[in-house]
Every structure is written in structure tokens, then in C-alpha cells.
PDB file as gemmi writes it, atoms N, CA and C in Angstrom:
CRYST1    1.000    1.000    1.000  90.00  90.00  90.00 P 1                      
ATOM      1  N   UNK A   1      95.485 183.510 -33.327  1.00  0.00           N  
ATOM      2  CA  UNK A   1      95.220 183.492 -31.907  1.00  0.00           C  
ATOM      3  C   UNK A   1      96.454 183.015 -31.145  1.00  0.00           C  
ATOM      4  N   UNK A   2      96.289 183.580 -29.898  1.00  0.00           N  
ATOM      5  CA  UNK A   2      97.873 183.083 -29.070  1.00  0.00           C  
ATOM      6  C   UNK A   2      97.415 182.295 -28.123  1.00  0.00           C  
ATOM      7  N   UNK A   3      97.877 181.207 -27.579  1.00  0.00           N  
ATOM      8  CA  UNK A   3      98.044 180.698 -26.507  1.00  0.00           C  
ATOM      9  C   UNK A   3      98.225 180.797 -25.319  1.00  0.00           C  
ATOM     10  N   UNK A   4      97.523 181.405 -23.965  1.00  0.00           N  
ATOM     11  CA  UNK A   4      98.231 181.956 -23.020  1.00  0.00           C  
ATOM     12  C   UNK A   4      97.594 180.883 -21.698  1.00  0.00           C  
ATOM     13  N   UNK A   5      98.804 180.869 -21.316  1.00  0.00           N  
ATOM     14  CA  UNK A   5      98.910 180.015 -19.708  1.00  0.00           C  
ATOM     15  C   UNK A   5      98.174 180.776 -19.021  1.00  0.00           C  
ATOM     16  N   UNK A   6      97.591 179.810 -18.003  1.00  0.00           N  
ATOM     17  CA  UNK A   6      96.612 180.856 -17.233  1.00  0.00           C  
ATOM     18  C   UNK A   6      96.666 180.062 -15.936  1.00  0.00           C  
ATOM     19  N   UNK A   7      97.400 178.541 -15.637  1.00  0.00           N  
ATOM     20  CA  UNK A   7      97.369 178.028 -14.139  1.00  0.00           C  
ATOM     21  C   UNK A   7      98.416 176.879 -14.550  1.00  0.00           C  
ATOM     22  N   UNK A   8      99.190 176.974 -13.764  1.00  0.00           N  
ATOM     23  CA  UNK A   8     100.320 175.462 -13.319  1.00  0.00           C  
ATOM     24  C   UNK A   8     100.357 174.842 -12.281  1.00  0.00           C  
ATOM     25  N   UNK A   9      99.553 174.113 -12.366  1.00  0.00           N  
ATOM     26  CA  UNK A   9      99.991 172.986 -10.958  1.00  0.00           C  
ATOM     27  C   UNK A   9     100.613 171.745 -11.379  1.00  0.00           C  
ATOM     28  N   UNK A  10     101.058 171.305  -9.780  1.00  0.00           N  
ATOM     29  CA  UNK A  10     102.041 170.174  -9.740  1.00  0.00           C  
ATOM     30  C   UNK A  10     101.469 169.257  -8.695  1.00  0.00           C  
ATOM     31  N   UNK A  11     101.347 167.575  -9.336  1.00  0.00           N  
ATOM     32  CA  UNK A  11     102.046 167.078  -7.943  1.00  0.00           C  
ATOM     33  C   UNK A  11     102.148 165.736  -8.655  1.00  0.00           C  
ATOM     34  N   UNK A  12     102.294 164.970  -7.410  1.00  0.00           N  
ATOM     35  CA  UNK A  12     102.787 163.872  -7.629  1.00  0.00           C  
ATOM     36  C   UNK A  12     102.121 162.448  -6.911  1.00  0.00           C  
ATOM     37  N   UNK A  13     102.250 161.491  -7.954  1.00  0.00           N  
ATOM     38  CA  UNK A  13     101.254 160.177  -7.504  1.00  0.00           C  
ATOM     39  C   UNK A  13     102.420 158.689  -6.993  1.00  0.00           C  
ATOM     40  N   UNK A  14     102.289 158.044  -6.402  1.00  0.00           N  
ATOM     41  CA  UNK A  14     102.682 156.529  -6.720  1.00  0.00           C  
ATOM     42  C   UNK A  14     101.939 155.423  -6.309  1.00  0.00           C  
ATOM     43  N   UNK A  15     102.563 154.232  -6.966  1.00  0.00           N  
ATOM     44  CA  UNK A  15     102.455 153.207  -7.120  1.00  0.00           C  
ATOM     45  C   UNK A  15     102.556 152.220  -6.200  1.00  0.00           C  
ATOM     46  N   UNK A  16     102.579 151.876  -5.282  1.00  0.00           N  
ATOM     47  CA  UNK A  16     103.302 150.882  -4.528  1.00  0.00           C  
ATOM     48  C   UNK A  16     103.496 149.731  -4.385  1.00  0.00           C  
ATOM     49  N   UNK A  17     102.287 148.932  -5.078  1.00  0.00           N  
ATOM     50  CA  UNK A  17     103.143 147.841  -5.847  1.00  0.00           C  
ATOM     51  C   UNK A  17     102.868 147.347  -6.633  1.00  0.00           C  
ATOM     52  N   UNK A  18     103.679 146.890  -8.092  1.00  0.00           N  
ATOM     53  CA  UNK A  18     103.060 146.394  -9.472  1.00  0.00           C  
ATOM     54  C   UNK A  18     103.462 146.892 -10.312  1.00  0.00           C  
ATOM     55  N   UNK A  19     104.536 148.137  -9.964  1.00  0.00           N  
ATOM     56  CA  UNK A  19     105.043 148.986 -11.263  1.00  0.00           C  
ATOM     57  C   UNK A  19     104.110 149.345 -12.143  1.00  0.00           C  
ATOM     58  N   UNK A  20     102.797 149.876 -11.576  1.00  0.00           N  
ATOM     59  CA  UNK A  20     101.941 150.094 -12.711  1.00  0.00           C  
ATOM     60  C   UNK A  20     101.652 151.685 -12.914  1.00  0.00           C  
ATOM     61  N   UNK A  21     102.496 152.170 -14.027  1.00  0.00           N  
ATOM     62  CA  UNK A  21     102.439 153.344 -14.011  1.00  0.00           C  
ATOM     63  C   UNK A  21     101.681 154.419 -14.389  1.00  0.00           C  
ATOM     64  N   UNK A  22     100.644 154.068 -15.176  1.00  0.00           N  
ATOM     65  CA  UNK A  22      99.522 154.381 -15.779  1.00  0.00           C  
ATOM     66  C   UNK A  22      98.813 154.695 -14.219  1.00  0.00           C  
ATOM     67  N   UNK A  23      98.714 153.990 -13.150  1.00  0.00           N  
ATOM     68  CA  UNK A  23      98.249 154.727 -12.021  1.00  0.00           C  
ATOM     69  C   UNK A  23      98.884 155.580 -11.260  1.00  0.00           C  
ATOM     70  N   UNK A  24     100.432 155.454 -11.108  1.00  0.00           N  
ATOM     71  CA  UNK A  24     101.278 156.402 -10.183  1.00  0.00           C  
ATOM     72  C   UNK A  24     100.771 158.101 -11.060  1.00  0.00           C  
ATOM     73  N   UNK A  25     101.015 157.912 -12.770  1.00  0.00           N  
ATOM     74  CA  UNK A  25     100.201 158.724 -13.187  1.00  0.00           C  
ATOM     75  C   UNK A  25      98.958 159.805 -12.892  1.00  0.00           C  
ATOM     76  N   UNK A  26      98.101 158.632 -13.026  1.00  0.00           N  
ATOM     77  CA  UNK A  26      96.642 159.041 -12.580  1.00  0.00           C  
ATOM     78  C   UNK A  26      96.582 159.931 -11.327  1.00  0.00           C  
ATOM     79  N   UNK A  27      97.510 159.346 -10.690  1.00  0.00           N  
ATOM     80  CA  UNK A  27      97.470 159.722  -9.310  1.00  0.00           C  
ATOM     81  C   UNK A  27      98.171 161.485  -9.282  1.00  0.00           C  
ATOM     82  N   UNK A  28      99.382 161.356  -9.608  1.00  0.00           N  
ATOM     83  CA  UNK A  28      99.837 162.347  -9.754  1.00  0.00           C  
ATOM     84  C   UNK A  28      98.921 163.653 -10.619  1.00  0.00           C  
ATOM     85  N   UNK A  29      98.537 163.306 -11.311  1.00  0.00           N  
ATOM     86  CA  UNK A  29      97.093 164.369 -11.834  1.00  0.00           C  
ATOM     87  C   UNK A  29      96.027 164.566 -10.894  1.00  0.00           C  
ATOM     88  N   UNK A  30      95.484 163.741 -10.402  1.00  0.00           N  
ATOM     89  CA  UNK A  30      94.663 163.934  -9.224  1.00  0.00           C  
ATOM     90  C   UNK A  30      95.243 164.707  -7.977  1.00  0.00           C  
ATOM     91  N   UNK A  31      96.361 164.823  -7.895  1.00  0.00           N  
ATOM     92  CA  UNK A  31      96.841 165.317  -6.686  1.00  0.00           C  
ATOM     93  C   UNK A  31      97.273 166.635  -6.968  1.00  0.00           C  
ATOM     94  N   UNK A  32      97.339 167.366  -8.530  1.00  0.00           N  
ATOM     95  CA  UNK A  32      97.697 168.359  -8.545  1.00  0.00           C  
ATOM     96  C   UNK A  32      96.616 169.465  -8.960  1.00  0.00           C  
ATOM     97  N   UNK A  33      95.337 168.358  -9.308  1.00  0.00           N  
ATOM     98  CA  UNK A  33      94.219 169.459  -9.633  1.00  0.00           C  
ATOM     99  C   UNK A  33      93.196 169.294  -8.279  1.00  0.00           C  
ATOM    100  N   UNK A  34      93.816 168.366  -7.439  1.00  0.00           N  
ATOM    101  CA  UNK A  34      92.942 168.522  -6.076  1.00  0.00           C  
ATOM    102  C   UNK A  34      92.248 169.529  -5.645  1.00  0.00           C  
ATOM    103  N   UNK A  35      93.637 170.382  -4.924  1.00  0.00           N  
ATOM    104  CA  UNK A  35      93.447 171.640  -4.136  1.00  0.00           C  
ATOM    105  C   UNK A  35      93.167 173.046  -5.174  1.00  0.00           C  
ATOM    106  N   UNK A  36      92.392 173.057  -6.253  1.00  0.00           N  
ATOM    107  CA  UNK A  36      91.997 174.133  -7.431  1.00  0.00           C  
ATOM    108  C   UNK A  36      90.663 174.223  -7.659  1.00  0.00           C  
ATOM    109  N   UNK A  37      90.463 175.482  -7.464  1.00  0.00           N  
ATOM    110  CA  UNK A  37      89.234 175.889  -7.906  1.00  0.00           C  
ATOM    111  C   UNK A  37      89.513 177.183  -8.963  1.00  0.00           C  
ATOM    112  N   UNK A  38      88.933 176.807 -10.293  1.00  0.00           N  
ATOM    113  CA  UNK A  38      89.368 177.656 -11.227  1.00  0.00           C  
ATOM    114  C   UNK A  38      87.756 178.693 -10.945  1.00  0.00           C  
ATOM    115  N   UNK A  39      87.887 179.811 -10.784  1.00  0.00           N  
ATOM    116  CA  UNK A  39      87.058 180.742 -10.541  1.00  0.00           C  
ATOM    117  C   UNK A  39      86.861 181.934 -11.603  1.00  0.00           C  
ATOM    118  N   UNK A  40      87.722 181.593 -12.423  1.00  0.00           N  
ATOM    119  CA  UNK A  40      88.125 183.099 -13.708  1.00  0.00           C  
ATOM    120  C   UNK A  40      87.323 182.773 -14.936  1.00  0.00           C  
ATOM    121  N   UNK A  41      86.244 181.709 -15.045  1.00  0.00           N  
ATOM    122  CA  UNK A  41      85.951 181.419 -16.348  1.00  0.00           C  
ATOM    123  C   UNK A  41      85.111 182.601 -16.474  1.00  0.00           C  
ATOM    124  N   UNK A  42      83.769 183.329 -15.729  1.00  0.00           N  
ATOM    125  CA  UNK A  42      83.157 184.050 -16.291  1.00  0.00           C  
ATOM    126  C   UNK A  42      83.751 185.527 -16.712  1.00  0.00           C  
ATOM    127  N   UNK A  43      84.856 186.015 -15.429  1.00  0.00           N  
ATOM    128  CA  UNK A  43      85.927 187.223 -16.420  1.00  0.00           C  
ATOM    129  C   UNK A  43      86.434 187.171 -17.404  1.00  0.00           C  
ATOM    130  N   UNK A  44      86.570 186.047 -17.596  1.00  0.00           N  
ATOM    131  CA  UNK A  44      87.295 185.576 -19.267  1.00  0.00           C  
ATOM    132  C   UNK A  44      86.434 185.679 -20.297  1.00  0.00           C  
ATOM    133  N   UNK A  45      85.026 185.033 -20.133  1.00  0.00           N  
ATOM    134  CA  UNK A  45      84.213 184.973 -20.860  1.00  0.00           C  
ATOM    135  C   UNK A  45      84.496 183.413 -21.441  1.00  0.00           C  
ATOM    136  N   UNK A  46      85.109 182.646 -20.802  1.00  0.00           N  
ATOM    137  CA  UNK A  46      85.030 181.926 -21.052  1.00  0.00           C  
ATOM    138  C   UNK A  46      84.700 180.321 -20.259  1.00  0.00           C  
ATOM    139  N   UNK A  47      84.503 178.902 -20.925  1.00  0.00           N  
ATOM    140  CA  UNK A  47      84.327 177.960 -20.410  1.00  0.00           C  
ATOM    141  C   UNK A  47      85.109 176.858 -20.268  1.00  0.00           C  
ATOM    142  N   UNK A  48      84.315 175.944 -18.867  1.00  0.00           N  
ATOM    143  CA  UNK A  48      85.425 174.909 -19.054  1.00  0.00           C  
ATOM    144  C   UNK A  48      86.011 174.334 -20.265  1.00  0.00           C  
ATOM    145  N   UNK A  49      85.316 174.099 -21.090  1.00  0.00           N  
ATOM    146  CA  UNK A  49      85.244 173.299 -22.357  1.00  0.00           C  
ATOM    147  C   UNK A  49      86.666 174.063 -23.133  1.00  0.00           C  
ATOM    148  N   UNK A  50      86.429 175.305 -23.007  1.00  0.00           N  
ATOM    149  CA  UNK A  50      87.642 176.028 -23.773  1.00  0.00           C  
ATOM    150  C   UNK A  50      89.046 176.028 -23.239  1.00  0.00           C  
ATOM    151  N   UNK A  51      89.156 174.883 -21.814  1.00  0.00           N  
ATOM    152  CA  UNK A  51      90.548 175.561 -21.644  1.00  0.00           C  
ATOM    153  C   UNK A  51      91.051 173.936 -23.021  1.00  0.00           C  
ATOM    154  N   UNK A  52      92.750 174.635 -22.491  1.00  0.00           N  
ATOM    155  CA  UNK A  52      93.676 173.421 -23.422  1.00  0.00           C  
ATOM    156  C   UNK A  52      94.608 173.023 -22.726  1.00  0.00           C  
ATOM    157  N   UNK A  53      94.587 172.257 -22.257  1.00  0.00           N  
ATOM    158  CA  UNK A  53      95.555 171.557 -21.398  1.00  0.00           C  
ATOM    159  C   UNK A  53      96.153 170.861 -21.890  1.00  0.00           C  
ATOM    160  N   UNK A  54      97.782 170.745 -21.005  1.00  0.00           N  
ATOM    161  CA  UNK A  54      98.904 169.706 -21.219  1.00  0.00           C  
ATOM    162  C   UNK A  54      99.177 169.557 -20.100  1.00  0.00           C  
ATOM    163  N   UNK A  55      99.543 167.852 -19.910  1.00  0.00           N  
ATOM    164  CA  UNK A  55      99.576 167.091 -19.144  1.00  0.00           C  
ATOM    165  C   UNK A  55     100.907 166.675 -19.434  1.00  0.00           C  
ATOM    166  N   UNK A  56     102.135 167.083 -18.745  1.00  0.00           N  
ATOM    167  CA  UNK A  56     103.743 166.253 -18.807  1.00  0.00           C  
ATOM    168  C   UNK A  56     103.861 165.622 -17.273  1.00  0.00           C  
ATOM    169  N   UNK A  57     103.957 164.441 -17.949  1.00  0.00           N  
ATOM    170  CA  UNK A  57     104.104 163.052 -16.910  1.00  0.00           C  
ATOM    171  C   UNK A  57     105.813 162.888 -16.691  1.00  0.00           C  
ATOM    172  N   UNK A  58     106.020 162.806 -15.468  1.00  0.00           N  
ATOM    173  CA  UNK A  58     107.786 161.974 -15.662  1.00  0.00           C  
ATOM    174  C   UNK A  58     107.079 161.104 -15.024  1.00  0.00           C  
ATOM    175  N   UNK A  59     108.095 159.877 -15.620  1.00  0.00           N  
ATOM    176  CA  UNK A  59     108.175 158.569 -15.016  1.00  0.00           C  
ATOM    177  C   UNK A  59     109.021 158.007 -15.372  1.00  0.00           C  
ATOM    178  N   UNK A  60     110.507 156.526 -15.058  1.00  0.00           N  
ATOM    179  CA  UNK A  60     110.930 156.227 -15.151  1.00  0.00           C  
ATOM    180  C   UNK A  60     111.232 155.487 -16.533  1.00  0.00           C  
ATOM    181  N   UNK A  61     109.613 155.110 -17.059  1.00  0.00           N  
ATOM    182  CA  UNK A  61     109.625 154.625 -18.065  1.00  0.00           C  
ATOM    183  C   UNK A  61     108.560 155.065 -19.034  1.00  0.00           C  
ATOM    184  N   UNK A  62     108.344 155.791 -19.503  1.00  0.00           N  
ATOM    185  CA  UNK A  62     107.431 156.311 -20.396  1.00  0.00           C  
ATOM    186  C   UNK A  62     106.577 155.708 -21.241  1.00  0.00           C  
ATOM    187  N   UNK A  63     107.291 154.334 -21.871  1.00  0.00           N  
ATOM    188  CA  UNK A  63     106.355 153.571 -22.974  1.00  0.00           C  
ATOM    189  C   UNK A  63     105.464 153.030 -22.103  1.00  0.00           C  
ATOM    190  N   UNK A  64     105.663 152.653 -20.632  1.00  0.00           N  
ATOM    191  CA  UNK A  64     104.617 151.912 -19.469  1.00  0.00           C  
ATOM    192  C   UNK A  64     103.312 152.953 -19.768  1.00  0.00           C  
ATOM    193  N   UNK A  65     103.128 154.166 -20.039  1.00  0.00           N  
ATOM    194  CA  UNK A  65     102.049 154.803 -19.456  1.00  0.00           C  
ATOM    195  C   UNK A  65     100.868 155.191 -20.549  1.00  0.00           C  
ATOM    196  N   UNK A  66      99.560 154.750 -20.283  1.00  0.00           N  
ATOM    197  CA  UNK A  66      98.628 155.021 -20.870  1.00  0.00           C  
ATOM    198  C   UNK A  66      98.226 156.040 -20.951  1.00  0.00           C  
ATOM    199  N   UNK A  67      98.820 157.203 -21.942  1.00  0.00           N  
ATOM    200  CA  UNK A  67      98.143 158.355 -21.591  1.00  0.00           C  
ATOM    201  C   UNK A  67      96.779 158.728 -22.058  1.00  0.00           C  
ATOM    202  N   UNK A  68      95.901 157.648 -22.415  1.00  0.00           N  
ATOM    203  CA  UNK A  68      94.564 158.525 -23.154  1.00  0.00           C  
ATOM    204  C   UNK A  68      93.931 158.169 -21.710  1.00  0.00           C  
ATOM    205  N   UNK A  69      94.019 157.200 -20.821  1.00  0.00           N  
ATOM    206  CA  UNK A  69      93.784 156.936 -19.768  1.00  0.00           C  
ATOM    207  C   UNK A  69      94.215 157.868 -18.511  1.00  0.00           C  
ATOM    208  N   UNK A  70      95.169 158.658 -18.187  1.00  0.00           N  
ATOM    209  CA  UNK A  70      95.696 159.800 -17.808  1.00  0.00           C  
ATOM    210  C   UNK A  70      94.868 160.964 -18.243  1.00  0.00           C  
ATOM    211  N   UNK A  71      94.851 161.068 -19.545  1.00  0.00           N  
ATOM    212  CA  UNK A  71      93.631 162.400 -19.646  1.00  0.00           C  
ATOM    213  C   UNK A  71      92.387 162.290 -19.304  1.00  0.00           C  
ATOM    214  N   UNK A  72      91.768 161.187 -19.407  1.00  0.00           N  
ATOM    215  CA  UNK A  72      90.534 161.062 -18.420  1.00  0.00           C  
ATOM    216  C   UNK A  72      90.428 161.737 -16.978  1.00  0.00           C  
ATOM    217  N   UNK A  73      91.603 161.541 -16.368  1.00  0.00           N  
ATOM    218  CA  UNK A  73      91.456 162.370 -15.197  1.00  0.00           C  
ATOM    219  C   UNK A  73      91.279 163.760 -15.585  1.00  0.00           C  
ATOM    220  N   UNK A  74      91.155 164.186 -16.160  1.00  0.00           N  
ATOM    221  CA  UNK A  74      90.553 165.581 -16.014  1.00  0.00           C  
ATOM    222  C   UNK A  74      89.596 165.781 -17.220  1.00  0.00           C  
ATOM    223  N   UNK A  75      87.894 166.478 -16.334  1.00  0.00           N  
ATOM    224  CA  UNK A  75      86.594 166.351 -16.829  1.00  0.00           C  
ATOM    225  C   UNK A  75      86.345 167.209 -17.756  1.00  0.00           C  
ATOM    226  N   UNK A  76      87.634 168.843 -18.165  1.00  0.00           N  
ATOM    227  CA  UNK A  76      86.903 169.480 -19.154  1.00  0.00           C  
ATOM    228  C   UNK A  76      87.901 169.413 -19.975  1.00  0.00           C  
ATOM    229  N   UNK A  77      87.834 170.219 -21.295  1.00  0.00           N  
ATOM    230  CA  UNK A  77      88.480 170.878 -21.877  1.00  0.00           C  
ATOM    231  C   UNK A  77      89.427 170.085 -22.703  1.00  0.00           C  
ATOM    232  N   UNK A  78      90.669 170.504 -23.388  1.00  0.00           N  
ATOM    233  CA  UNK A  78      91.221 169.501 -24.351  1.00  0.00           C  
ATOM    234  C   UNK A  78      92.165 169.151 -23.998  1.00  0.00           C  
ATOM    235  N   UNK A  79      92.468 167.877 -23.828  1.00  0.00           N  
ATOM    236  CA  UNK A  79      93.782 167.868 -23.311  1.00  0.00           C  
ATOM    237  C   UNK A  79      94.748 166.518 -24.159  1.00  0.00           C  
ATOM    238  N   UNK A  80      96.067 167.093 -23.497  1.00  0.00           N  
ATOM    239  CA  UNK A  80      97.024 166.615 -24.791  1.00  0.00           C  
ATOM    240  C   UNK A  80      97.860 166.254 -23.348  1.00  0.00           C  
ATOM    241  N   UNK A  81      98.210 165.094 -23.479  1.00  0.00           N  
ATOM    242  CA  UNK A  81      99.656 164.670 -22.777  1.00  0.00           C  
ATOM    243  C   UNK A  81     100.837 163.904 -23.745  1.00  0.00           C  
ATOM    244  N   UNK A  82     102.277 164.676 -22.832  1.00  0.00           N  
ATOM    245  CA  UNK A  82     103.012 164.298 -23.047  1.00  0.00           C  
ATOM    246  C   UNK A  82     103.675 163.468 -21.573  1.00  0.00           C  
ATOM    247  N   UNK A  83     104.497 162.255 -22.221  1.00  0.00           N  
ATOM    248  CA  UNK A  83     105.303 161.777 -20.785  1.00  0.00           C  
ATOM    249  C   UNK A  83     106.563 161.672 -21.459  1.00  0.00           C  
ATOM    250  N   UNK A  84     107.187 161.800 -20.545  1.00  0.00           N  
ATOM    251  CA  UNK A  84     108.389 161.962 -20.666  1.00  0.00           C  
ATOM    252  C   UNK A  84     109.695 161.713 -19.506  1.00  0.00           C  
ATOM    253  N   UNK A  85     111.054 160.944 -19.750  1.00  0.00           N  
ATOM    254  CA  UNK A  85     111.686 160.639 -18.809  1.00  0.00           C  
ATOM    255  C   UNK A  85     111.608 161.070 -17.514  1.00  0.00           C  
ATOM    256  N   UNK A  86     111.342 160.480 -16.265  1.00  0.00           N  
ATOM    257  CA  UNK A  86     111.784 161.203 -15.062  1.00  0.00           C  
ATOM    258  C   UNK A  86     111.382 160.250 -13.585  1.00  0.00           C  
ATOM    259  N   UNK A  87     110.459 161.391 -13.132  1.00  0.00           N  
ATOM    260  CA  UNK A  87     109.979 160.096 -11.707  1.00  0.00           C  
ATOM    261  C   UNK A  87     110.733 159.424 -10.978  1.00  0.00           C  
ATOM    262  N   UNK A  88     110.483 158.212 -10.382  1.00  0.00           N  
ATOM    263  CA  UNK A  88     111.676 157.369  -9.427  1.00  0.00           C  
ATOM    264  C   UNK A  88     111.228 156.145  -9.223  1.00  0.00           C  
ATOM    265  N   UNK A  89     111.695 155.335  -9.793  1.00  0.00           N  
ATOM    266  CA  UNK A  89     111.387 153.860  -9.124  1.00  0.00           C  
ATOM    267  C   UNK A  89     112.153 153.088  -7.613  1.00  0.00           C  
ATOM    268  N   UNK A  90     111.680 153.123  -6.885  1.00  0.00           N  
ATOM    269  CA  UNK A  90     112.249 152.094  -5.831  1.00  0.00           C  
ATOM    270  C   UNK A  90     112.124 150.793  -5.762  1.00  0.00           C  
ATOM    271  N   UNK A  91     113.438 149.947  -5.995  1.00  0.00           N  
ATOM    272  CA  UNK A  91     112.711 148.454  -5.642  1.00  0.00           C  
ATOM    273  C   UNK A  91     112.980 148.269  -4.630  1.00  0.00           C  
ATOM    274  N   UNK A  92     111.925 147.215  -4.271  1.00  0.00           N  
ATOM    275  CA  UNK A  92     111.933 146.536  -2.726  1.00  0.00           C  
ATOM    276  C   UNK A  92     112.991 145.934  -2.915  1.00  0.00           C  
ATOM    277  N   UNK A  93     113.212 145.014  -1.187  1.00  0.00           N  
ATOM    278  CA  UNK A  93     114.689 144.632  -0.665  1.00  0.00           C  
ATOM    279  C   UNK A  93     114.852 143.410  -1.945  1.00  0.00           C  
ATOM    280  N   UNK A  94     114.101 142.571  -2.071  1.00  0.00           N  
ATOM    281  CA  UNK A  94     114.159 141.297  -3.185  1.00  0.00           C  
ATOM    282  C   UNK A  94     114.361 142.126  -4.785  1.00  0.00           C  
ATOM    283  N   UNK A  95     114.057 143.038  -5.079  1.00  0.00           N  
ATOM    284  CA  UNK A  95     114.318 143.509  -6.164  1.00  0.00           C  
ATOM    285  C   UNK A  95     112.718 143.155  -7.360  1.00  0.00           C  
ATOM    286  N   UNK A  96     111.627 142.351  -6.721  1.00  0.00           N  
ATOM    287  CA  UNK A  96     110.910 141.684  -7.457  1.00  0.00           C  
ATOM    288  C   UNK A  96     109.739 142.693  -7.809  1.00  0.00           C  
ATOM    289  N   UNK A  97     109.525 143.490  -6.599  1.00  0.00           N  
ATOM    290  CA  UNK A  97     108.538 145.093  -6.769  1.00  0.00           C  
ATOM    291  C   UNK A  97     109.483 146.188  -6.800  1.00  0.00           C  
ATOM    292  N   UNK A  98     108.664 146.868  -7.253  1.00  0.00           N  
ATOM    293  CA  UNK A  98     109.100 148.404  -6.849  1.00  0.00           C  
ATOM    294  C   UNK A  98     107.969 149.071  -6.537  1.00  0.00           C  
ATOM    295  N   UNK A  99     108.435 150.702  -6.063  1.00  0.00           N  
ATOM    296  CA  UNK A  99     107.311 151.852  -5.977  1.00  0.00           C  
ATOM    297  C   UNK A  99     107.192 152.453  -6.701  1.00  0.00           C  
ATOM    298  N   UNK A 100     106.556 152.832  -7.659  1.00  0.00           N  
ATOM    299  CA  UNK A 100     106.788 153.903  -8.988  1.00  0.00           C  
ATOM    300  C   UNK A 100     106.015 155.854  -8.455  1.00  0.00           C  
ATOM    301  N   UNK A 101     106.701 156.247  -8.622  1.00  0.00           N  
ATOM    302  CA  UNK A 101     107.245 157.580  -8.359  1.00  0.00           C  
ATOM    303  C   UNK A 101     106.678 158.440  -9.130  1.00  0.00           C  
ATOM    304  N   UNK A 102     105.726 158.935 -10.087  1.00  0.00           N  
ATOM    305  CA  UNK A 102     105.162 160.234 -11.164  1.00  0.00           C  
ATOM    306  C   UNK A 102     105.405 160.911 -10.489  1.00  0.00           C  
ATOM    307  N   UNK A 103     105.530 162.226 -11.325  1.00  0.00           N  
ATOM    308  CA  UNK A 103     105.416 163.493 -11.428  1.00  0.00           C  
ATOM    309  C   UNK A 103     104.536 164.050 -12.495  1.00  0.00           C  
ATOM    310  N   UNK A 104     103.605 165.235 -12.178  1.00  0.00           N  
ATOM    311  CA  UNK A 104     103.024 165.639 -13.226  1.00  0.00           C  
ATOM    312  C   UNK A 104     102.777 167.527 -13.178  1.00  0.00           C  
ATOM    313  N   UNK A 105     102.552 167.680 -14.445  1.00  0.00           N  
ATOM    314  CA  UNK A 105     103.278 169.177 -14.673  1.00  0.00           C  
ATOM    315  C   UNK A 105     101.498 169.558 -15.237  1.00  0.00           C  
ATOM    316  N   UNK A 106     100.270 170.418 -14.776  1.00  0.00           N  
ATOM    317  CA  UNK A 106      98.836 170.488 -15.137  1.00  0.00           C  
ATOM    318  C   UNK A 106      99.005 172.015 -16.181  1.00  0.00           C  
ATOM    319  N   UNK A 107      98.867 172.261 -17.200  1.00  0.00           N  
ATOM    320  CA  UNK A 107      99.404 173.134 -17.665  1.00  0.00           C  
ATOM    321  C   UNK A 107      97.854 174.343 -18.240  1.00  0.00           C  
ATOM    322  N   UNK A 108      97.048 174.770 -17.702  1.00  0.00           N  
ATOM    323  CA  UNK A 108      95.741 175.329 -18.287  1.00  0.00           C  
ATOM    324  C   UNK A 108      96.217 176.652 -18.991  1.00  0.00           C  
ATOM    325  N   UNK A 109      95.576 176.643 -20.262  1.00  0.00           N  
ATOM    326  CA  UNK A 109      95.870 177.383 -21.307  1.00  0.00           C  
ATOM    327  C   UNK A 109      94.205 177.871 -21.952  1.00  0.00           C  
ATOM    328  N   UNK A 110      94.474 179.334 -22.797  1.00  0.00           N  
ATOM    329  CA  UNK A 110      93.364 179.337 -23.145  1.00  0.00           C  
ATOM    330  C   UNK A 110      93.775 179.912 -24.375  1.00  0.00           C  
ATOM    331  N   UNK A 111      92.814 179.823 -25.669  1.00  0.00           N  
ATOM    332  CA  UNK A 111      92.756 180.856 -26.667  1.00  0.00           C  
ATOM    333  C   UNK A 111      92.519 182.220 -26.689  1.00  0.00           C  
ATOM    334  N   UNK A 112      92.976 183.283 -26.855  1.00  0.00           N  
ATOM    335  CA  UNK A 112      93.493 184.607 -26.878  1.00  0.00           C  
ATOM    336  C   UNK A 112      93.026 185.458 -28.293  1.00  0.00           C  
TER     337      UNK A 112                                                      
END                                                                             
């Protein structure tokens, strides 16, 4: 069986204060499956349950992020995240916070 992409969305979450990236995360997933309504399952013949999703996170720091907690944000199907370098941290003027910055890449795939 092949793998075929079938929707990419993007967006992006932050943090604003606490450096806690496991939410700039969250966020960034929420913001990219917001505006989607997947409408193709019954032409396909298929269900939510069947898609396969990947989830690529940037963030500044990668070991910060909980990803089994990240895949929770999304209610069907299988999903696999990767994170990986990127995102943006800003620190405030004292240097003691920052804003943490995600990016996230929603990748829906189906079996073929």
C-alpha cells in the first residue's frame, strides 16, 4: 500500500510567558486545523479513524516539548509527531521570560 497526502496545513502557536513549549505547540496545532473541514471521507470510502497523520513541530528547543501531549490535539486517526529545530524565542527586556514561537506542519495522509 502507498501513502498518499491528501491535506497540509500550517500554523502557528505561542507562548507568552514561561517558555512553555509543549503549549506554544498545542497551540500551533490548534490554529492550523482550526479553519478545516475535511469533507472527502465518504468519496474515499473512507474514515476519520483511517487518516495518518504527522505532526512536525519547530521550536527553539525540541527536548522542551511533549509530544504525546501535542497529539492529543487532534481527535482522529493516527498520529505520529516529529519536532524538530526551529520557531523563535523572544526574551523580554530583563532576559528572565521569553515568548516561545511554534510552528507546526498538519500533514493528513491516507492508505492507498
Amino acid at each position: 500500500m502507498a501513502l498518499n497526502r491528501y491535506v497540509t496545513e500550517m500554523g502557528m502557536g505561542v507562548d507568552v510567558h514561561g517558555r512553555n513549549y509543549t503549549s506554544a505547540a498545542k497551540r500551533a496545532v490548534s490554529d492550523a486545523i482550526r479553519h478545516s473541514s475535511l469533507n472527502f471521507f465518504q468519496a474515499l470510502d473512507k474514515s476519520p479513524q483511517d487518516m495518518r497523520i504527522t505532526l512536525i513541530i519547530g521550536v527553539p528547543n525540541p527536548g522542551a516539548v511533549d509530544a504525546e501531549a501535542v497529539a492529543k490535539e487532534l481527535p482522529y486517526g493516527e498520529v505520529n509527531v516529529n519536532v524538530v529545530k526551529g520557531g523563535l524565542e523572544v526574551p523580554n527586556e530583563d532576559g528572565i521570560d521569553a515568548l516561545v514561537i511554534a510552528n507546526a506542519a498538519v500533514l493528513v495522509c491516507f492508505d492507498e
